[in-house]
Coordinates of C-alpha atoms and ligand atoms in Angstrom, one line a residue:
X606 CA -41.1 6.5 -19.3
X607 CA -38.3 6.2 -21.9
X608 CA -34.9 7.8 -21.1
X609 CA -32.7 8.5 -23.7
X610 CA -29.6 10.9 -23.8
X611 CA -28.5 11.5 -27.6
X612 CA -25.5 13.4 -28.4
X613 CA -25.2 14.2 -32.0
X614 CA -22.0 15.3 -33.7
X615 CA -21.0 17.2 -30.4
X616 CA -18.2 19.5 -31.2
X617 CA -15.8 22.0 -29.0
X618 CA -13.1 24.4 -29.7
X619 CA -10.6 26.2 -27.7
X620 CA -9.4 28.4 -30.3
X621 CA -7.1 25.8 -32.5
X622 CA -7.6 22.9 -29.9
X623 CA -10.2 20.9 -31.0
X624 CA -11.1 19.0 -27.0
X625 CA -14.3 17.4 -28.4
X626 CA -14.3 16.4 -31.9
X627 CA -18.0 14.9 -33.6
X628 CA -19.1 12.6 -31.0
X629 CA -22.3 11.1 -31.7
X630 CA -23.9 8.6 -29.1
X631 CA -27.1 7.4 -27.5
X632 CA -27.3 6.7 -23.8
X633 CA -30.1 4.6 -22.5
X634 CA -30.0 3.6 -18.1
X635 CA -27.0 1.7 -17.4
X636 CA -23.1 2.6 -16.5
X637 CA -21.2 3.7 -18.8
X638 CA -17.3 4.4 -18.3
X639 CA -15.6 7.1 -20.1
X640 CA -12.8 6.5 -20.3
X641 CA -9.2 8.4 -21.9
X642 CA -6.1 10.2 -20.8
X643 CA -5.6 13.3 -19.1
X644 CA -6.7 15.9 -22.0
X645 CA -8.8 13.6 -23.6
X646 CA -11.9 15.4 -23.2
X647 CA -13.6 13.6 -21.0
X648 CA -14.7 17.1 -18.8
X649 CA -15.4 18.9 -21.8
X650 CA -17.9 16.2 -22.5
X651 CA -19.6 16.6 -19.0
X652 CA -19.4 20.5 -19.4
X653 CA -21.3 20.2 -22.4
X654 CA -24.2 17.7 -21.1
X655 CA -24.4 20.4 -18.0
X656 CA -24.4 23.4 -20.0
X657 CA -21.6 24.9 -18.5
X658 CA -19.6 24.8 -21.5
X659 CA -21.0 26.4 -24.9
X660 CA -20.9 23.6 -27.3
X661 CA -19.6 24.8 -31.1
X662 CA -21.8 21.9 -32.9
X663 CA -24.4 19.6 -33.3
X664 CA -26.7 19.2 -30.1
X665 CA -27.9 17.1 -27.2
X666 CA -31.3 15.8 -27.0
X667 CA -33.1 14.5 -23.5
X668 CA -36.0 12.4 -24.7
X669 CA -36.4 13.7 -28.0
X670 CA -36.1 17.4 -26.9
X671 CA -33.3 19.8 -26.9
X672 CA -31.7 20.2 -23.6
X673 CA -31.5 24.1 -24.3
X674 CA -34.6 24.6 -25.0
X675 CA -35.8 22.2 -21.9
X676 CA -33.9 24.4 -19.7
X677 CA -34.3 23.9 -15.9
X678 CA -36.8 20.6 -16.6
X679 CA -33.4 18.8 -18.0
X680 CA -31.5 19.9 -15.0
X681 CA -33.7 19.2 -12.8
X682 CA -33.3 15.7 -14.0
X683 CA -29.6 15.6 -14.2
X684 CA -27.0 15.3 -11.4
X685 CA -23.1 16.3 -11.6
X686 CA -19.9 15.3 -9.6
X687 CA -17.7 17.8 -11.1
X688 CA -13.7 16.9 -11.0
X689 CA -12.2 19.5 -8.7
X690 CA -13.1 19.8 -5.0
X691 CA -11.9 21.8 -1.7
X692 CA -14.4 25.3 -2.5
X693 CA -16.1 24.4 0.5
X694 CA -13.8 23.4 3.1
X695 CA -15.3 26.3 5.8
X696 CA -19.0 24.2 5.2
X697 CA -20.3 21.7 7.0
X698 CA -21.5 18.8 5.0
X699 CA -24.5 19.3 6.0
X700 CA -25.2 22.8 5.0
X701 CA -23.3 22.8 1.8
X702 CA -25.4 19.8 0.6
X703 CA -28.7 22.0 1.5
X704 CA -27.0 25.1 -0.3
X705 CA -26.8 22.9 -3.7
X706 CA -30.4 21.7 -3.1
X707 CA -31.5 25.2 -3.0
X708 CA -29.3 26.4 -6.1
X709 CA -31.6 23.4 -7.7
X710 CA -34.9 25.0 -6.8
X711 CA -35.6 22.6 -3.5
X712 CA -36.9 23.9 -0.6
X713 CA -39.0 23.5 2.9
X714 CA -39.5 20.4 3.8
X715 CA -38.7 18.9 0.8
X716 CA -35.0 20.1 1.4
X717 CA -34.2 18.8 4.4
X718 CA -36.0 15.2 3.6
X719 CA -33.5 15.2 0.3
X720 CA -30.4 16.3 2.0
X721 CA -31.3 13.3 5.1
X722 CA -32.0 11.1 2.2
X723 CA -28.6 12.0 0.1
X724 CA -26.8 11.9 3.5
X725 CA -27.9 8.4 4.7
X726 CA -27.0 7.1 0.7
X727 CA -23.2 8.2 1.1
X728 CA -23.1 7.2 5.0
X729 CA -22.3 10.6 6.0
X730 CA -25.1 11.5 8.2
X731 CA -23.2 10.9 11.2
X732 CA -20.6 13.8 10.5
X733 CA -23.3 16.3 8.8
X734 CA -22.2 19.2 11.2
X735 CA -18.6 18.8 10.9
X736 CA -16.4 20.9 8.2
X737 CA -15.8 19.5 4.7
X738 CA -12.3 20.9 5.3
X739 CA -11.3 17.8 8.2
X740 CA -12.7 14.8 5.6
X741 CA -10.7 12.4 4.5
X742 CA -10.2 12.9 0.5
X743 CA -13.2 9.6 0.7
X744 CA -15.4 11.5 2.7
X745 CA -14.9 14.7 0.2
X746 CA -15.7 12.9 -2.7
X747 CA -18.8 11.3 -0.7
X748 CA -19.8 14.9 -0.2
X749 CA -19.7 15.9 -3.5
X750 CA -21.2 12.8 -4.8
X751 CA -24.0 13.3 -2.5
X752 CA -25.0 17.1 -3.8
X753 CA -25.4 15.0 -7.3
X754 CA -28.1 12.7 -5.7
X755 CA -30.4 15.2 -4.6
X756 CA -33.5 14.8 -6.2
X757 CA -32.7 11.7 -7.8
X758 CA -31.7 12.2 -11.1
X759 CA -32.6 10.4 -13.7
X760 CA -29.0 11.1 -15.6
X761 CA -26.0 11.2 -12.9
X762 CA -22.2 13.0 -14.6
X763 CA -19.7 11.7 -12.2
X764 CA -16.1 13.3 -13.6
X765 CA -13.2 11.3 -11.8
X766 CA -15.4 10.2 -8.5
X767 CA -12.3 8.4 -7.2
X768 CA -9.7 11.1 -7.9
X769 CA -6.8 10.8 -5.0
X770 CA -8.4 8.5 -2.7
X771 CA -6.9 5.5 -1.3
X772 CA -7.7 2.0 -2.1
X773 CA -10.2 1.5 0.2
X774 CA -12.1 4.1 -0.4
X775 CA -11.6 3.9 -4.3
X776 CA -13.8 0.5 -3.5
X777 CA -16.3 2.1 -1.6
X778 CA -17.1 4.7 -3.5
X779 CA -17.4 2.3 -6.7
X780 CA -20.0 -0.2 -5.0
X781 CA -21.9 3.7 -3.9
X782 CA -21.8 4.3 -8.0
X783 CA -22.4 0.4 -8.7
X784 CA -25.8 0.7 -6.8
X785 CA -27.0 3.7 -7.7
X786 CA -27.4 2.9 -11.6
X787 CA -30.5 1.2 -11.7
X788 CA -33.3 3.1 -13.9
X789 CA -30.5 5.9 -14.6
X790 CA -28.3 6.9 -17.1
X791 CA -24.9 7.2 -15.3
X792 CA -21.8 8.9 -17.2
X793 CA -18.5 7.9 -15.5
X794 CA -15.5 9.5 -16.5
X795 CA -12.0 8.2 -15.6
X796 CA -8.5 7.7 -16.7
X797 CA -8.1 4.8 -14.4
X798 CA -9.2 1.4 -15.6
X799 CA -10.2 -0.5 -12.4
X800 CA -12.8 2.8 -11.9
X801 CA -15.0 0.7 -14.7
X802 CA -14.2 -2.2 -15.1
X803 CA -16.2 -4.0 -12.5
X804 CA -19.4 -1.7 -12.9
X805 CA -19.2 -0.1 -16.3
X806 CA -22.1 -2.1 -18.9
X807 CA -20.5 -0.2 -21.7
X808 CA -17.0 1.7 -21.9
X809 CA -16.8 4.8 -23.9
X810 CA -12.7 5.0 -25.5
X811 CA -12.3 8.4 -25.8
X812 CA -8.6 10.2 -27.4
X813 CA -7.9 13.3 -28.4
X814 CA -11.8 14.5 -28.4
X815 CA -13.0 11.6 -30.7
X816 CA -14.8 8.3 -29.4
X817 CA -12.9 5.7 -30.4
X818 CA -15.2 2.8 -29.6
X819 CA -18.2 2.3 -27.7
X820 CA -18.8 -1.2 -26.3
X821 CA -18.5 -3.7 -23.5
X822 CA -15.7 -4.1 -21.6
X823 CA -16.1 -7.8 -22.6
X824 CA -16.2 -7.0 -26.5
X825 CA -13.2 -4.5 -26.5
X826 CA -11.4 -7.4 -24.8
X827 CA -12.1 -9.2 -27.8
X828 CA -11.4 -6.9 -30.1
X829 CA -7.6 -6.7 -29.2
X830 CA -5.6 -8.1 -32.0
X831 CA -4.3 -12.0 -31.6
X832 CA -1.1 -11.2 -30.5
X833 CA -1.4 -8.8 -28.1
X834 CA 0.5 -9.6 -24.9
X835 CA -1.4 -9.0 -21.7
X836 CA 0.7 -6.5 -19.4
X837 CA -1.2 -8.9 -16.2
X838 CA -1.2 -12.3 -16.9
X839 CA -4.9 -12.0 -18.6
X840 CA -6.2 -9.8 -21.1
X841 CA -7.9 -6.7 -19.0
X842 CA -9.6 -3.5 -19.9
X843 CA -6.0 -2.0 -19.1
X844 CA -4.8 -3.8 -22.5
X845 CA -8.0 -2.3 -23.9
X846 CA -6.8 1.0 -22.7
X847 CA -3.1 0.7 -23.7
X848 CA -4.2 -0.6 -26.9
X849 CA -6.6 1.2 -28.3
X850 CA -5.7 5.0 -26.6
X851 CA -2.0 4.7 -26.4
X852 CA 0.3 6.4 -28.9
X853 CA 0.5 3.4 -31.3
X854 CA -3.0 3.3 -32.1
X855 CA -5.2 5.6 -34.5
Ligands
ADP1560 N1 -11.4 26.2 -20.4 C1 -10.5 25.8 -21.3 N2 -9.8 26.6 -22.1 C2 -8.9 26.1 -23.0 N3 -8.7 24.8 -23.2 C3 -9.4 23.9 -22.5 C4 -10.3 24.4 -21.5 N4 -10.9 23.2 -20.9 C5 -10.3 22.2 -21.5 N5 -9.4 22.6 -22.5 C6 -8.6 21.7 -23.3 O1 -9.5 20.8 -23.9 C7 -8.9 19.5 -24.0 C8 -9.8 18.5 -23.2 O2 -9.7 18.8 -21.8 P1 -10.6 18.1 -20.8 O3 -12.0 18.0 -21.3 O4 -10.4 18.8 -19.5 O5 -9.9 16.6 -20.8 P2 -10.0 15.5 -19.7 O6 -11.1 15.8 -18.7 O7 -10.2 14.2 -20.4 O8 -8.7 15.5 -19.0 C9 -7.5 19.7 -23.4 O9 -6.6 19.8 -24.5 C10 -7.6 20.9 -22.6 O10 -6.4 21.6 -22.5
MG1561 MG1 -11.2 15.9 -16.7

């Protein structure tokens, strides 16, 4: 089956704030890091592909069609780690997991095999009964990152996955996103360069609600200018970052 995302001249306005700002690009299964400062519009983006957010212009297409018009068979298909987390801190990981898989139409059976299955993926199966609200900020995100499995979506939003966590779990939860994006269309978003640099196939530069650039971390390297002084001893993605979305540039 082909799996295509298309976002075409995507526009948003809060009032005179313009947060996205004509973004047109194809996503096909791979990783792709979007990446931009706080403000950016990185959420906005993810707000629109979920339909939480009415979008003010052009459209989104899933495999040709219109996600509006495909309704619950798009998001049936799509999976989202949203940004902010600690709503379900009285629940035990366990039983909000299940209460997402419901709000998505699973039940039975079915349910409990997907929330076992999600449960075993993040390595929190072990803790299931306990309250969200004694994780660790890892084990949160985990939680949250598990919800977005269920059903095993074929396009996978994760907004800031590593947001607060320590190093160690920063690199845990990374090699979770790493494996997961085989056959899938996975949307990263992150102001933090070492979030993509190791498992991003294409970085998405995002500033002020318009997409800079789109292309590999590899490319934009290469794309710095010839005098350009690494801030690390080698040119990184971070001088890609300062670069291209600091307040020089554009
Ligand atoms: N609900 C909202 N109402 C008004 N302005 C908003 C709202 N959500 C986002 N914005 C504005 O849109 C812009 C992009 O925000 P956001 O998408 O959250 O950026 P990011 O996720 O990259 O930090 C910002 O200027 C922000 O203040
Ligand atoms: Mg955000």
């Amino acid at each position: 089956m082909e799996l295509k995302l298309e976002l075409e001249h995507l526009t948003k306005r809060y009032g005179e704030n313009t947060a996205l700002d004509d973004v047109t690009i194809t996503l096909t299964p791979g990783t792709y890091g979007l990446l931009g400062a706080n403000g950016a519009g990185k959420s906005t983006l993810m707000n629109l592909i979920t339909d939480n957010v009415k979008r003010d212009g052009g459209k989104i297409c899933f495999n040709g069609e219109d996600i509006l018009s495909l309704g619950d068979k798009f998001r049936s298909q799509l999976g989202y780690m949203p940004q902010q987390q600690g709503v379900y801190e009285q629940m035990t990981a366990e039983s909000f997991i299940s209460y997402i898989g419901r709000l998505k139409g699973l039940k039975g059976k079915a349910l409990r095999a997907q929330v076992d299955h999600v449960l075993e993926l993040v390595n929190l199966s072990d803790v299931r009964h306990k309250k969200v609200g004694g994780f660790s900020g890892g084990m949160k995100q985990r939680v949250l990152l598990a919800q977005a499995l269920l059903g095993s979506p074929k396009v996978l939003l994760l907004d800031e996955p590593t947001a607060g966590l320590d190093p160690r779990e920063r690199v845990r939860i990374r090699n979770f996103i790493k494996e997961l994006a085989q056959d899938r269309i996975v949307l990263l978003a992150t102001h933090i360069v070492t979030d993509i640099e190791s498992i991003a196939d294409q970085v998405l530069l995002l500033k002020k609600g318009k997409l800079l650039r789109v292309d590999t971390p590899q490319n934009l390297i290469g794309a710095l200018p010839a005098d350009w002084k690494p801030v690390m001893g080698v040119l990184s993605l971070e001088d890609v970052y300062l670069y291209f979305l600091g307040e020089q540039h554009g």
